[in-house]
Amino acid sequence: MPETCLFCRIVRGEIPATVVASNDEAIAFRDIDPKAPVHVLVVPRSHLSSLNDATDSALVGRLVALGTEVARREGIADSGYRVVINTNAHGGQTVNHLHVHVLGGRSMHWPPG
Ligand code: 5GP
Ligand code: ZN
């Protein structure tokens, strides 16, 4: 629900976050519990619960594109980074507002846990 959704509240400025990029449809801010030296979340301003609700594939593309822009700005584009969209329970999604993780600044492991 957008009223109580954590990331909707961050989008509205009701909960503080360290915003590193934004445009008219998305914001990118630092994860409060970073899993890598660079860990940024890209979220659409409009509430979508998960990737399953993202019927606008062009929007998903633009969210990822903002993530790549953040990676360039953060200086991890050349060394490499990981873009992740956890979806629902088995995907490890804990906040039910669509978000793209951008992780970098260290080597990532594969396969993921
Ligand atoms: P998920 O597990 O849903 O894929 O990712 C949710 C992410 O949101 C987690 O990495 C978690 O650390 C982050 N997170 C949870 N609460 C907050 C918060 O209040 N502020 C920020 N900036 N990140 C949060
Ligand atoms: Zn929301």
PDB file of C-alpha atoms in Angstrom, residues 62-113:
ATOM      1  CA  ARG A  62      14.860   2.946 -17.700  1.00  0.00           C
ATOM      2  CA  LEU A  63      15.279   1.865 -14.067  1.00  0.00           C
ATOM      3  CA  VAL A  64      18.184  -0.358 -15.130  1.00  0.00           C
ATOM      4  CA  ALA A  65      19.593   2.485 -17.236  1.00  0.00           C
ATOM      5  CA  LEU A  66      19.540   4.781 -14.199  1.00  0.00           C
ATOM      6  CA  GLY A  67      21.369   1.995 -12.349  1.00  0.00           C
ATOM      7  CA  THR A  68      24.108   1.941 -14.987  1.00  0.00           C
ATOM      8  CA  GLU A  69      24.378   5.730 -14.732  1.00  0.00           C
ATOM      9  CA  VAL A  70      24.798   5.395 -10.964  1.00  0.00           C
ATOM     10  CA  ALA A  71      27.470   2.721 -11.525  1.00  0.00           C
ATOM     11  CA  ARG A  72      29.393   5.115 -13.780  1.00  0.00           C
ATOM     12  CA  ARG A  73      29.081   7.972 -11.283  1.00  0.00           C
ATOM     13  CA  GLU A  74      30.181   5.716  -8.416  1.00  0.00           C
ATOM     14  CA  GLY A  75      33.259   4.640 -10.406  1.00  0.00           C
ATOM     15  CA  ILE A  76      32.404   0.927 -10.602  1.00  0.00           C
ATOM     16  CA  ALA A  77      31.317   0.679 -14.240  1.00  0.00           C
ATOM     17  CA  ASP A  78      34.685  -0.577 -15.491  1.00  0.00           C
ATOM     18  CA  SER A  79      35.591  -2.790 -12.528  1.00  0.00           C
ATOM     19  CA  GLY A  80      32.125  -4.292 -12.707  1.00  0.00           C
ATOM     20  CA  TYR A  81      28.940  -4.492 -10.747  1.00  0.00           C
ATOM     21  CA  ARG A  82      25.802  -6.532 -10.280  1.00  0.00           C
ATOM     22  CA  VAL A  83      22.190  -5.527 -10.971  1.00  0.00           C
ATOM     23  CA  VAL A  84      19.618  -7.541  -9.026  1.00  0.00           C
ATOM     24  CA  ILE A  85      15.829  -7.477  -8.742  1.00  0.00           C
ATOM     25  CA  ASN A  86      14.740  -9.788  -5.931  1.00  0.00           C
ATOM     26  CA  THR A  87      11.151 -10.876  -6.508  1.00  0.00           C
ATOM     27  CA  ASN A  88       8.768 -12.283  -3.892  1.00  0.00           C
ATOM     28  CA  ALA A  89       9.632 -14.793  -1.188  1.00  0.00           C
ATOM     29  CA  HIS A  90      12.001 -17.158  -2.962  1.00  0.00           C
ATOM     30  CA  GLY A  91      13.712 -14.219  -4.626  1.00  0.00           C
ATOM     31  CA  GLY A  92      14.500 -12.730  -1.222  1.00  0.00           C
ATOM     32  CA  GLN A  93      12.357  -9.624  -1.619  1.00  0.00           C
ATOM     33  CA  THR A  94      11.771  -7.958   1.765  1.00  0.00           C
ATOM     34  CA  VAL A  95      10.398  -4.564   0.696  1.00  0.00           C
ATOM     35  CA  ASN A  96       7.326  -4.860  -1.501  1.00  0.00           C
ATOM     36  CA  HIS A  97       8.056  -1.887  -3.749  1.00  0.00           C
ATOM     37  CA  LEU A  98       9.934  -2.716  -6.960  1.00  0.00           C
ATOM     38  CA  HIS A  99      13.634  -1.875  -6.647  1.00  0.00           C
ATOM     39  CA  VAL A 100      16.809  -2.532  -8.590  1.00  0.00           C
ATOM     40  CA  HIS A 101      19.925  -3.253  -6.523  1.00  0.00           C
ATOM     41  CA  VAL A 102      23.230  -1.949  -7.919  1.00  0.00           C
ATOM     42  CA  LEU A 103      26.136  -3.584  -6.092  1.00  0.00           C
ATOM     43  CA  GLY A 104      29.852  -3.129  -6.690  1.00  0.00           C
ATOM     44  CA  GLY A 105      33.234  -2.220  -5.336  1.00  0.00           C
ATOM     45  CA  ARG A 106      34.195  -5.850  -4.692  1.00  0.00           C
ATOM     46  CA  SER A 107      34.119  -9.181  -6.494  1.00  0.00           C
ATOM     47  CA  MET A 108      30.743 -10.871  -6.424  1.00  0.00           C
ATOM     48  CA  HIS A 109      30.231 -14.588  -5.882  1.00  0.00           C
ATOM     49  CA  TRP A 110      28.347 -16.896  -8.195  1.00  0.00           C
ATOM     50  CA  PRO A 111      26.002 -18.680  -7.815  1.00  0.00           C
ATOM     51  CA  PRO A 112      24.156 -16.389  -5.411  1.00  0.00           C
ATOM     52  CA  GLY A 113      22.871 -17.878  -2.178  1.00  0.00           C
TER      53      GLY A 113
END
